[in-house]
Coordinates of C-alpha atoms in Angstrom, one line a residue:
M1 CA 50.3 -22.2 -26.0
T2 CA 49.8 -19.6 -23.2
T3 CA 46.0 -19.5 -23.1
I4 CA 44.9 -17.9 -19.7
H5 CA 45.4 -14.1 -19.9
D6 CA 43.5 -10.9 -20.4
D7 CA 45.7 -8.3 -22.2
P8 CA 48.8 -10.2 -23.3
E9 CA 50.9 -7.0 -22.6
D10 CA 49.9 -7.2 -18.9
F11 CA 50.6 -11.0 -18.6
A12 CA 53.8 -10.6 -16.5
D13 CA 52.4 -8.1 -14.1
D14 CA 49.1 -9.9 -13.8
Q15 CA 50.7 -13.3 -13.0
L16 CA 52.9 -11.7 -10.4
A17 CA 50.0 -10.0 -8.7
G18 CA 48.2 -13.3 -8.5
W19 CA 51.4 -15.1 -7.2
L20 CA 51.9 -12.3 -4.6
A21 CA 48.3 -12.8 -3.4
L22 CA 49.0 -16.5 -3.0
Y23 CA 52.2 -16.1 -1.1
A24 CA 51.6 -12.9 0.9
D25 CA 52.5 -14.8 4.1
R26 CA 56.1 -15.2 2.9
V27 CA 57.0 -12.4 0.5
R28 CA 56.0 -8.9 -0.2
G29 CA 55.9 -7.1 -3.5
V30 CA 58.1 -4.1 -4.3
H31 CA 58.4 -2.2 -7.5
G32 CA 60.0 -4.6 -10.0
G33 CA 59.7 -7.7 -8.0
V34 CA 59.5 -9.3 -4.6
V35 CA 61.6 -9.7 -1.4
A36 CA 61.4 -12.2 1.4
L37 CA 59.6 -11.3 4.6
P38 CA 62.2 -11.2 7.4
T39 CA 62.5 -14.0 10.0
E40 CA 61.8 -12.7 13.5
G41 CA 64.9 -12.6 15.6
A42 CA 67.3 -13.6 12.8
D43 CA 70.6 -11.9 12.3
R44 CA 71.0 -9.5 9.3
Q45 CA 72.5 -11.3 6.3
V46 CA 73.9 -10.5 2.9
A47 CA 71.1 -10.0 0.4
V48 CA 71.1 -12.2 -2.6
V49 CA 69.0 -10.8 -5.3
V50 CA 68.4 -12.8 -8.5
G51 CA 66.4 -12.2 -11.5
G52 CA 65.6 -11.9 -15.2
G53 CA 62.5 -12.1 -17.4
S54 CA 59.2 -13.8 -16.5
G55 CA 58.2 -17.2 -18.0
H56 CA 60.8 -19.3 -16.2
Y57 CA 58.9 -20.1 -12.9
P58 CA 59.9 -21.1 -10.4
A59 CA 62.9 -19.1 -11.3
F60 CA 63.0 -16.3 -10.3
C61 CA 60.5 -15.2 -7.7
G62 CA 59.8 -18.9 -6.8
V63 CA 63.2 -19.2 -5.0
V64 CA 62.8 -16.2 -2.7
G65 CA 62.8 -17.4 0.9
P66 CA 64.9 -18.7 3.8
G67 CA 68.0 -20.4 2.6
F68 CA 67.8 -19.2 -0.9
A69 CA 67.3 -15.7 -2.5
T70 CA 66.4 -12.6 -0.5
G71 CA 64.7 -11.0 -3.5
A72 CA 63.9 -11.5 -7.2
V73 CA 63.6 -9.0 -9.9
V74 CA 60.8 -9.8 -12.3
G75 CA 61.0 -8.5 -15.8
N76 CA 58.5 -8.9 -18.7
V77 CA 58.3 -12.3 -20.4
F78 CA 61.7 -13.3 -21.6
T79 CA 62.8 -9.7 -21.2
S80 CA 65.5 -8.1 -18.8
P81 CA 64.1 -6.1 -16.0
S82 CA 65.0 -2.4 -16.1
A83 CA 67.9 -0.9 -14.0
A84 CA 65.1 0.9 -11.9
Q85 CA 63.4 -2.4 -11.2
V86 CA 66.7 -4.0 -10.2
Y87 CA 67.6 -1.0 -7.9
S88 CA 64.2 -1.1 -6.3
V89 CA 64.3 -4.7 -5.3
A90 CA 67.9 -4.7 -4.2
K91 CA 67.3 -1.5 -2.1
A92 CA 64.3 -3.3 -0.5
A93 CA 66.3 -6.5 0.2
D94 CA 69.4 -4.8 1.6
Q95 CA 69.9 -5.6 5.3
G96 CA 73.0 -3.5 5.8
R97 CA 75.5 -6.2 4.9
G98 CA 75.7 -5.7 1.1
V99 CA 74.0 -7.1 -1.9
V100 CA 74.9 -9.8 -4.5
L101 CA 73.1 -9.5 -7.8
S102 CA 73.0 -12.6 -9.8
F103 CA 71.4 -13.5 -13.3
G104 CA 72.1 -15.3 -16.5
N105 CA 74.5 -14.1 -18.9
Y106 CA 72.4 -12.1 -21.4
A107 CA 73.2 -8.7 -22.7
G108 CA 70.0 -6.9 -21.4
D109 CA 70.4 -8.4 -17.9
T110 CA 74.1 -7.6 -17.8
M111 CA 73.5 -4.0 -18.7
N112 CA 70.6 -3.3 -16.4
F113 CA 71.9 -5.1 -13.4
G114 CA 75.2 -3.4 -14.0
L115 CA 73.6 0.0 -14.1
A116 CA 71.6 -0.8 -10.9
A117 CA 74.8 -1.8 -9.2
E118 CA 76.5 1.5 -10.0
R119 CA 73.5 3.4 -8.5
L120 CA 73.5 1.2 -5.3
R121 CA 77.3 1.7 -4.9
A122 CA 76.8 5.4 -5.3
E123 CA 74.4 5.3 -2.3
G124 CA 76.9 3.4 -0.2
I125 CA 75.5 -0.1 -0.7
D126 CA 78.3 -2.5 -1.4
T127 CA 77.1 -4.4 -4.4
R128 CA 78.6 -7.4 -6.2
I129 CA 77.7 -9.2 -9.4
V130 CA 77.9 -12.9 -10.1
V131 CA 76.9 -13.8 -13.7
V132 CA 75.9 -17.4 -14.4
T133 CA 77.5 -19.0 -17.5
D134 CA 76.6 -22.7 -17.3
D135 CA 75.3 -23.4 -20.9
V136 CA 78.0 -25.5 -22.6
A137 CA 76.3 -25.3 -26.0
S138 CA 76.1 -21.5 -26.3
A139 CA 79.8 -20.8 -26.7
D140 CA 83.3 -22.4 -26.4
E141 CA 84.6 -19.6 -24.3
V142 CA 83.1 -20.0 -20.8
A143 CA 82.8 -16.2 -20.1
R144 CA 80.5 -15.8 -23.2
R145 CA 78.1 -18.8 -22.2
R146 CA 74.4 -18.2 -21.4
G147 CA 73.0 -18.9 -18.0
I148 CA 70.2 -21.5 -18.1
A149 CA 69.1 -24.0 -15.4
G150 CA 72.5 -23.7 -13.7
D151 CA 71.1 -20.4 -12.3
F152 CA 69.2 -22.5 -9.8
A153 CA 72.5 -24.3 -8.3
V154 CA 74.4 -21.1 -8.3
F155 CA 71.7 -19.1 -6.6
K156 CA 71.2 -21.8 -3.9
A157 CA 74.9 -21.8 -3.0
M158 CA 74.9 -18.1 -2.5
G159 CA 71.6 -18.2 -0.7
A160 CA 72.9 -21.0 1.7
A161 CA 76.2 -19.1 2.3
A162 CA 74.3 -15.9 3.2
A163 CA 71.9 -17.8 5.5
A164 CA 75.0 -19.3 7.2
G165 CA 76.1 -15.8 8.1
S166 CA 78.9 -15.3 5.5
D167 CA 80.0 -11.9 4.7
L168 CA 79.7 -10.1 1.3
D169 CA 83.2 -11.2 0.2
E170 CA 82.4 -14.8 1.1
V171 CA 79.0 -14.9 -0.6
E172 CA 80.5 -13.5 -3.8
R173 CA 83.4 -15.9 -3.8
V174 CA 81.0 -18.9 -3.2
G175 CA 78.8 -17.7 -6.2
T176 CA 81.8 -17.4 -8.5
A177 CA 83.1 -20.9 -7.4
A178 CA 79.6 -22.4 -7.9
N179 CA 79.4 -20.9 -11.4
A180 CA 82.8 -22.3 -12.2
A181 CA 81.6 -25.8 -11.1
T182 CA 78.4 -25.8 -13.0
R183 CA 77.7 -27.2 -16.5
T184 CA 74.3 -27.5 -18.4
I185 CA 73.1 -28.9 -21.7
G186 CA 69.5 -28.8 -22.9
V187 CA 67.3 -30.2 -25.7
A188 CA 64.0 -28.8 -27.1
F189 CA 61.2 -30.9 -28.6
S190 CA 58.9 -27.9 -29.4
G191 CA 59.1 -24.2 -29.2
C192 CA 57.3 -22.0 -26.7
T193 CA 54.6 -19.5 -27.4
M194 CA 54.4 -16.0 -26.1
P195 CA 51.1 -14.8 -24.4
G196 CA 48.7 -13.5 -27.1
T197 CA 50.4 -15.4 -30.0
T198 CA 49.5 -18.6 -31.7
E199 CA 52.8 -19.5 -33.3
P200 CA 55.9 -20.7 -31.3
L201 CA 59.0 -18.6 -31.3
F202 CA 60.8 -21.4 -33.0
S203 CA 59.9 -25.0 -34.3
V204 CA 61.8 -28.2 -34.3
P205 CA 61.6 -30.2 -37.5
D206 CA 59.4 -33.3 -37.2
G207 CA 61.2 -36.3 -35.8
H208 CA 64.0 -34.2 -34.4
L209 CA 65.1 -32.4 -31.3
G210 CA 67.0 -29.1 -30.9
L211 CA 70.3 -29.6 -29.1
G212 CA 71.6 -26.6 -27.0
L213 CA 68.4 -24.6 -26.5
G214 CA 68.2 -21.3 -24.6
I215 CA 65.5 -20.6 -22.0
H216 CA 64.3 -17.3 -23.8
G217 CA 63.0 -19.3 -26.8
E218 CA 66.2 -19.4 -28.5
P219 CA 66.3 -22.5 -30.7
G220 CA 68.9 -25.3 -30.4
I221 CA 72.2 -25.0 -32.2
Q222 CA 71.7 -28.3 -33.9
D223 CA 68.8 -30.4 -35.0
V224 CA 69.2 -34.1 -34.0
P225 CA 66.9 -37.0 -34.8
V226 CA 64.7 -37.8 -31.8
L227 CA 66.4 -40.3 -29.6
P228 CA 65.2 -43.1 -27.3
A229 CA 65.6 -42.2 -23.6
R230 CA 68.7 -44.2 -23.2
E231 CA 70.4 -42.5 -26.1
L232 CA 69.2 -39.0 -25.0
A233 CA 70.6 -39.7 -21.6
T234 CA 73.9 -40.7 -23.1
L235 CA 74.0 -37.5 -25.3
L236 CA 73.4 -35.3 -22.3
V237 CA 75.8 -37.0 -20.0
D238 CA 78.6 -37.3 -22.4
R239 CA 78.4 -33.7 -23.5
L240 CA 78.6 -32.5 -19.9
L241 CA 81.4 -34.9 -18.9
A242 CA 83.4 -33.6 -21.8
E243 CA 83.1 -30.1 -20.2
R244 CA 84.1 -31.3 -16.7
P245 CA 85.9 -28.4 -14.9
E246 CA 89.6 -28.8 -14.4
G247 CA 90.4 -30.4 -11.2
A248 CA 86.8 -31.4 -10.4
G249 CA 86.2 -34.2 -7.9
P250 CA 83.8 -37.2 -8.2
R251 CA 80.8 -35.6 -6.4
V252 CA 78.0 -34.0 -8.4
A253 CA 74.7 -32.4 -7.7
P254 CA 72.5 -33.1 -10.8
I255 CA 69.4 -31.1 -11.9
L256 CA 67.2 -32.8 -14.5
N257 CA 65.0 -29.8 -15.4
G258 CA 61.7 -29.7 -17.3
L259 CA 61.1 -26.7 -19.6
G260 CA 57.4 -26.4 -19.2
D261 CA 55.7 -28.9 -21.5
T262 CA 57.6 -32.1 -20.6
K263 CA 55.7 -34.3 -18.2
Y264 CA 57.2 -35.2 -14.8
E265 CA 56.8 -38.8 -15.6
E266 CA 59.1 -38.4 -18.7
L267 CA 61.7 -36.7 -16.5
F268 CA 61.5 -39.5 -14.0
L269 CA 62.0 -42.0 -16.8
L270 CA 65.0 -40.1 -18.2
W271 CA 66.5 -39.8 -14.7
G272 CA 66.3 -43.6 -14.5
R273 CA 68.6 -43.7 -17.6
V274 CA 70.9 -40.8 -16.5
L275 CA 71.7 -42.0 -13.0
P276 CA 73.5 -45.3 -14.0
L277 CA 75.6 -43.3 -16.7
L278 CA 76.8 -41.0 -13.9
E279 CA 77.6 -43.9 -11.7
D280 CA 79.4 -45.7 -14.4
A281 CA 81.5 -42.7 -14.9
G282 CA 82.7 -42.9 -11.3
L283 CA 80.6 -40.0 -10.0
E284 CA 78.9 -39.9 -6.7
V285 CA 75.4 -38.4 -7.0
V286 CA 74.4 -36.1 -4.2
E287 CA 70.7 -35.2 -3.6
P288 CA 69.7 -34.9 -7.2
E289 CA 66.7 -32.7 -8.3
V290 CA 64.3 -33.7 -11.0
G291 CA 61.5 -31.4 -12.0
E292 CA 60.6 -27.9 -13.3
L293 CA 63.0 -25.5 -11.8
V294 CA 64.0 -23.0 -14.7
T295 CA 61.3 -23.3 -17.3
S296 CA 60.5 -21.6 -20.6
L297 CA 56.7 -21.1 -20.7
D298 CA 55.3 -24.1 -22.6
M299 CA 58.6 -25.3 -24.3
G300 CA 58.9 -29.0 -24.7
G301 CA 62.2 -30.1 -23.7
C302 CA 64.6 -30.6 -20.7
S303 CA 68.1 -29.9 -19.5
L304 CA 70.7 -31.7 -17.5
T305 CA 72.9 -29.7 -15.1
L306 CA 75.8 -31.0 -13.1
Q307 CA 77.5 -29.0 -10.3
F308 CA 80.8 -30.5 -9.4
L309 CA 81.0 -30.4 -5.7
D310 CA 83.7 -29.8 -3.2
D311 CA 83.1 -30.0 0.6
E312 CA 81.9 -26.3 0.7
L313 CA 79.6 -26.6 -2.3
E314 CA 78.1 -29.9 -1.1
R315 CA 77.3 -28.3 2.2
Y316 CA 75.5 -25.5 0.6
W317 CA 73.8 -27.8 -1.9
R318 CA 72.5 -30.0 1.0
A319 CA 71.5 -26.9 3.1
D320 CA 67.8 -26.4 4.0
A321 CA 65.6 -23.8 2.0
Y322 CA 62.0 -23.0 2.1
T323 CA 60.5 -21.0 -0.8
P324 CA 57.3 -20.9 -2.6
G325 CA 58.8 -22.9 -5.5
Y326 CA 61.3 -25.1 -3.8
R327 CA 61.6 -26.6 -0.4
K328 CA 64.4 -28.8 1.1
V329 CA 64.3 -29.8 4.7
A330 CA 66.9 -32.4 5.8
A331 CA 65.8 -33.5 9.2
P332 CA 62.7 -35.5 8.2
V333 CA 64.5 -37.3 5.4
A334 CA 67.5 -38.0 7.7
A335 CA 65.2 -39.6 10.2
L336 CA 64.0 -42.2 7.6
V337 CA 65.2 -45.8 7.7
P338 CA 67.3 -46.5 4.5
A339 CA 65.6 -48.6 1.9
D340 CA 68.2 -51.4 2.1
A341 CA 67.7 -51.6 5.8
V342 CA 63.9 -51.9 5.3
A343 CA 64.4 -54.6 2.7
E344 CA 66.8 -56.5 5.0
A345 CA 64.3 -56.3 7.9
A346 CA 61.5 -57.5 5.6
A347 CA 63.5 -60.4 4.4
E348 CA 64.4 -61.4 7.9
A349 CA 60.8 -61.2 8.9
T350 CA 59.6 -63.5 6.1
V351 CA 59.4 -67.0 7.4
V352 CA 59.5 -69.7 4.8
P353 CA 57.0 -72.4 5.8
D354 CA 58.2 -76.0 6.0
A355 CA 57.5 -77.8 2.8
T356 CA 57.3 -81.5 1.7
D357 CA 59.5 -82.9 -1.0
A358 CA 56.5 -83.2 -3.3
S359 CA 55.6 -79.6 -2.7
R360 CA 59.2 -78.5 -3.4
R361 CA 59.4 -80.4 -6.6
A362 CA 56.2 -78.8 -7.7
A363 CA 57.7 -75.4 -6.8
E364 CA 60.6 -76.2 -9.2
T365 CA 58.2 -76.9 -11.9
A366 CA 56.4 -73.6 -11.1
R367 CA 59.7 -71.7 -11.3
E368 CA 60.4 -73.3 -14.7
A369 CA 56.9 -72.4 -15.9
V370 CA 57.2 -68.8 -14.8
V371 CA 60.5 -68.4 -16.7
A372 CA 59.0 -70.0 -19.8
I373 CA 55.9 -67.7 -19.7
D374 CA 58.1 -64.6 -19.3
V375 CA 59.9 -65.6 -22.5
L376 CA 56.7 -66.2 -24.3
L377 CA 55.0 -63.0 -23.3
R378 CA 58.0 -61.0 -24.2
E379 CA 57.9 -62.5 -27.7
Q380 CA 54.1 -61.9 -28.0
E381 CA 53.9 -58.4 -26.4
E382 CA 53.4 -56.6 -29.7
T383 CA 50.8 -59.0 -31.0
L384 CA 48.8 -58.9 -27.7
G385 CA 49.0 -55.1 -27.8
R386 CA 47.7 -54.9 -31.4
I387 CA 44.7 -57.2 -30.6
D388 CA 43.9 -55.2 -27.4
A389 CA 44.1 -51.9 -29.3
V390 CA 41.1 -52.8 -31.5
A391 CA 38.6 -52.2 -28.7
G392 CA 40.9 -51.3 -25.7
D393 CA 43.9 -49.2 -25.0
G394 CA 46.5 -51.4 -26.3
D395 CA 48.3 -52.1 -23.1
H396 CA 47.6 -55.8 -22.6
G397 CA 50.8 -57.0 -23.9
R398 CA 52.8 -54.4 -21.9
G399 CA 50.8 -55.2 -18.7
M400 CA 51.4 -59.0 -19.1
V401 CA 55.1 -58.5 -19.6
K402 CA 55.3 -56.3 -16.5
G403 CA 53.4 -58.8 -14.4
I404 CA 55.3 -61.9 -15.4
G405 CA 58.6 -60.1 -15.3
A406 CA 57.9 -59.3 -11.6
A407 CA 56.7 -62.8 -10.9
R408 CA 59.9 -64.3 -12.5
R409 CA 62.0 -62.1 -10.2
A410 CA 60.0 -63.1 -7.2
V411 CA 60.2 -66.8 -7.9
E412 CA 64.0 -66.7 -8.7
Q413 CA 64.7 -64.9 -5.4
A414 CA 62.4 -67.2 -3.3
D415 CA 64.2 -69.7 -1.0
R416 CA 65.0 -72.9 -2.9
E417 CA 63.6 -75.0 0.0
A418 CA 60.3 -73.3 -0.3
G419 CA 57.1 -75.2 -1.3
V420 CA 54.8 -74.4 -4.3
A421 CA 52.3 -72.4 -2.2
F422 CA 55.0 -70.0 -1.0
V423 CA 56.7 -69.6 -4.4
L424 CA 53.5 -69.0 -6.3
G425 CA 52.2 -66.8 -3.5
R426 CA 55.2 -64.5 -4.0
A427 CA 54.8 -64.6 -7.8
G428 CA 51.2 -63.6 -7.5
E429 CA 51.9 -60.8 -5.1
A430 CA 54.6 -59.4 -7.4
W431 CA 52.5 -59.7 -10.5
A432 CA 49.6 -57.8 -9.1
A433 CA 51.9 -55.1 -7.6
S434 CA 53.9 -54.5 -10.8
A435 CA 51.2 -55.0 -13.5
G436 CA 48.4 -53.1 -12.0
G437 CA 45.0 -52.8 -13.5
T438 CA 42.3 -55.5 -13.6
S439 CA 44.4 -58.1 -15.4
G440 CA 47.2 -57.7 -12.9
V441 CA 44.9 -58.2 -10.0
L442 CA 43.2 -61.3 -11.6
W443 CA 46.5 -63.0 -12.6
G444 CA 48.1 -62.3 -9.2
A445 CA 45.2 -63.6 -7.2
A446 CA 44.8 -66.7 -9.5
L447 CA 48.5 -67.6 -9.1
E448 CA 48.2 -67.4 -5.3
A449 CA 45.0 -69.5 -5.4
F450 CA 46.7 -72.2 -7.6
G451 CA 49.6 -72.5 -5.2
R452 CA 47.4 -72.5 -2.1
A453 CA 45.4 -75.3 -3.6
L454 CA 48.5 -77.5 -3.9
G455 CA 49.9 -76.5 -0.6
D456 CA 53.3 -76.5 1.0
D457 CA 52.3 -79.6 3.0
A458 CA 51.1 -81.8 0.1
E459 CA 52.4 -85.3 0.3
H460 CA 51.4 -86.0 -3.4
V461 CA 51.2 -83.6 -6.3
G462 CA 49.6 -85.5 -9.2
P463 CA 47.1 -84.9 -12.0
S464 CA 44.1 -84.8 -9.7
E465 CA 45.7 -82.2 -7.4
V466 CA 46.6 -80.1 -10.4
V467 CA 43.1 -80.2 -11.7
A468 CA 41.9 -79.0 -8.3
A469 CA 44.4 -76.2 -8.4
A470 CA 43.4 -75.2 -11.9
Q471 CA 39.8 -75.0 -10.7
A472 CA 40.9 -72.8 -7.8
F473 CA 42.8 -70.6 -10.3
A474 CA 39.6 -70.2 -12.4
D475 CA 37.3 -69.8 -9.4
S476 CA 39.5 -66.9 -8.1
I477 CA 39.1 -65.0 -11.5
V478 CA 35.4 -65.6 -11.7
H479 CA 35.0 -64.3 -8.1
L480 CA 37.1 -61.2 -8.4
G481 CA 36.3 -60.2 -12.0
G482 CA 32.5 -60.9 -12.0
A483 CA 32.6 -62.2 -15.6
S484 CA 31.0 -65.3 -17.0
R485 CA 31.7 -67.5 -20.0
G486 CA 30.5 -65.8 -23.1
D487 CA 31.4 -62.3 -21.9
K488 CA 34.5 -62.2 -24.2
T489 CA 37.2 -62.4 -21.5
L490 CA 40.0 -64.7 -20.6
L491 CA 37.4 -66.9 -19.0
D492 CA 36.2 -68.0 -22.4
A493 CA 39.6 -69.8 -22.8
L494 CA 40.2 -70.7 -19.2
L495 CA 37.0 -72.3 -18.2
P496 CA 36.9 -74.8 -21.2
F497 CA 40.6 -75.5 -20.3
V498 CA 39.7 -76.6 -16.8
D499 CA 36.7 -78.7 -18.0
Q500 CA 38.9 -80.5 -20.6
L501 CA 41.7 -80.9 -18.2
R502 CA 39.5 -82.7 -15.6
S503 CA 37.8 -84.8 -18.3
S504 CA 41.2 -86.0 -19.6
V505 CA 42.5 -86.7 -16.2
D506 CA 39.3 -88.6 -15.3
D507 CA 39.9 -90.7 -18.4
G508 CA 43.4 -91.7 -17.1
A509 CA 45.6 -89.4 -19.1
D510 CA 48.9 -88.3 -17.6
L511 CA 49.2 -84.6 -16.6
A512 CA 51.3 -83.5 -19.6
T513 CA 49.0 -85.2 -22.1
A514 CA 45.8 -83.9 -20.4
W515 CA 47.2 -80.4 -20.1
R516 CA 48.2 -80.2 -23.8
S517 CA 44.9 -81.5 -24.9
A518 CA 43.1 -78.9 -22.7
A519 CA 45.4 -76.1 -24.0
R520 CA 44.4 -76.9 -27.5
V521 CA 40.8 -76.4 -26.5
A522 CA 41.7 -73.1 -24.8
V523 CA 43.3 -71.8 -28.0
E524 CA 40.3 -72.8 -30.1
Q525 CA 37.9 -71.2 -27.7
A526 CA 40.1 -68.0 -27.6
D527 CA 40.0 -67.8 -31.3
A528 CA 36.2 -68.2 -31.2
T529 CA 35.9 -65.0 -29.0
A530 CA 36.2 -63.1 -32.2
D531 CA 32.5 -63.7 -32.8
L532 CA 31.6 -62.4 -29.4
R533 CA 30.6 -59.0 -28.2
P534 CA 32.3 -57.9 -24.9
K535 CA 29.8 -57.5 -22.0
V536 CA 32.2 -56.4 -19.2
G537 CA 35.4 -54.3 -18.9
R538 CA 36.9 -51.5 -21.0
A539 CA 36.0 -53.1 -24.4
R540 CA 32.3 -53.1 -23.6
P541 CA 31.6 -49.6 -25.0
L542 CA 33.2 -50.6 -28.3
A543 CA 31.5 -53.9 -28.5
E544 CA 30.7 -53.7 -32.2
K545 CA 34.2 -52.6 -33.1
S546 CA 35.6 -55.7 -31.3
V547 CA 33.6 -58.2 -33.4
G548 CA 36.0 -60.0 -35.7
T549 CA 38.8 -59.7 -33.3
P550 CA 39.5 -62.2 -30.5
D551 CA 39.8 -61.1 -26.9
A552 CA 43.4 -60.2 -26.0
G553 CA 43.0 -61.8 -22.5
A554 CA 41.7 -65.0 -23.8
T555 CA 44.4 -65.1 -26.5
S556 CA 47.1 -64.5 -23.9
M557 CA 45.5 -67.3 -21.7
G558 CA 45.7 -69.8 -24.6
M559 CA 49.3 -68.9 -25.3
V560 CA 50.3 -69.4 -21.7
L561 CA 48.5 -72.6 -21.2
T562 CA 50.1 -74.0 -24.4
R563 CA 53.6 -73.0 -23.3
V564 CA 53.1 -74.6 -19.8
G565 CA 51.9 -77.7 -21.6
E566 CA 55.0 -77.9 -23.7
L567 CA 57.1 -77.5 -20.5
L568 CA 55.2 -80.3 -18.7
A569 CA 55.8 -82.6 -21.7
D570 CA 59.5 -81.7 -21.8
R571 CA 59.8 -82.5 -18.1
A572 CA 58.0 -85.8 -18.6
R573 CA 60.4 -86.8 -21.4
R574 CA 63.4 -85.8 -19.2
R575 CA 62.0 -87.8 -16.4
E576 CA 61.6 -90.9 -18.5
G577 CA 65.0 -90.4 -20.1
V578 CA 63.5 -90.1 -23.6
D579 CA 65.1 -87.8 -26.2
A580 CA 62.9 -84.7 -27.0

């Protein structure tokens, strides 16, 4: 809902006045819209004037500036500006080399921009019109299609051409070519609400999304059940590739556009699904844009635009631009060292310490254990999340899976000649970096401490050395976490485990037997945390609510220790040549 306003009828004028006050160093207001301030000493250029209704920021005034539009006409919310407004902005933007008017293909815009063009021509100002028709869902016939987020790509091509000094014929030709090369499809999750109203212009049935929405609040052409991100990405990409322009090459400039209420994090996630689909289709992705570029007030939804590039359109797509709502400067990015080169340099700089045979054998056991724990935690993710949700935020299972997944990748990539300290050190670093949060830090540091206690130079790794390493693991968590036994944390399972492990080893048990015996104690003590009230961490404010439910961290600790015990027993049987 649009909440901040005085008189709803004045919303468009009031928001523009505030915007002009903010960007008075770059643009000036004229009747009906804004024009860019001239650049000192710059040659005159063709004026590219864009526009439409308000409610789409940064379209349309947000793209006025060097390398983009020369002016923008700003109508009322979702309403075409008047012919007088278009005329006023175009007249102010004209630098004596002619004007190109560009807008989405809507009846009101077509009429009013057309009338303004006639008036401008009558006064001797050569004026051309480029209409954007990128929305593949709105009509089968291209000329009848609406203009939606593809506006941005078409406007930028013309603005870059004008900034490069092209004449009016060239700027018009570039705009027409850019429009012919641009395709968009969008989906809505929820309708948008006009200022002063409480009900959206349209609604989407629960559990559905509207395919083929318009940016003026027009609903989609078809309601489709809500899809997981991977399937949504496939729907968008497949629909656009089916509309690929005839003769189009393999290069594309994508825009994944948010419509006002969709979080940037959601767009980033979706882009992670879209990109491989484009690459699998044999397309070369050129400087993609992900964010809010052509919005629709508070509409929930997104759109995907593909502009199929040739050499000329790619040059204009890559060109610098500096506007209030969009900035692209190539030089700083071009000066950066590519990520793969950084990774190669880091790999070359990583020196794997010499390791003894005993330490390398321990490292191999550690690798197997990390893989086994990864499988276990993925199996138990939902259970751990459900336990954590009773008095926490329910993310324990997800965090553990992220941490162990990163640790597994790290140990699998580690040099096979590395010792156990190096291998578990990489695992701990990866766990902490990927999982985040308190749990991630504790597990990461503890793994490093375990490996460091065994050492890359160990001449013997036996039960006593493992007990010392387990103690170092626990000490690390006690030191960093500041908790104690009885606080309803993972320590309530871990500390009894270490005590029992030491006792069994002191009594002469082999490592596998001692570990499995200690793991059973850990599980028992984890279950017993159901009777405790948390004294530290996020669960403490909901202490009473947690009574009756075991601690998620203690539970996962018991599970992990049990799985490692099973692995050690299996390795012992294999070593002795006994069938499992």
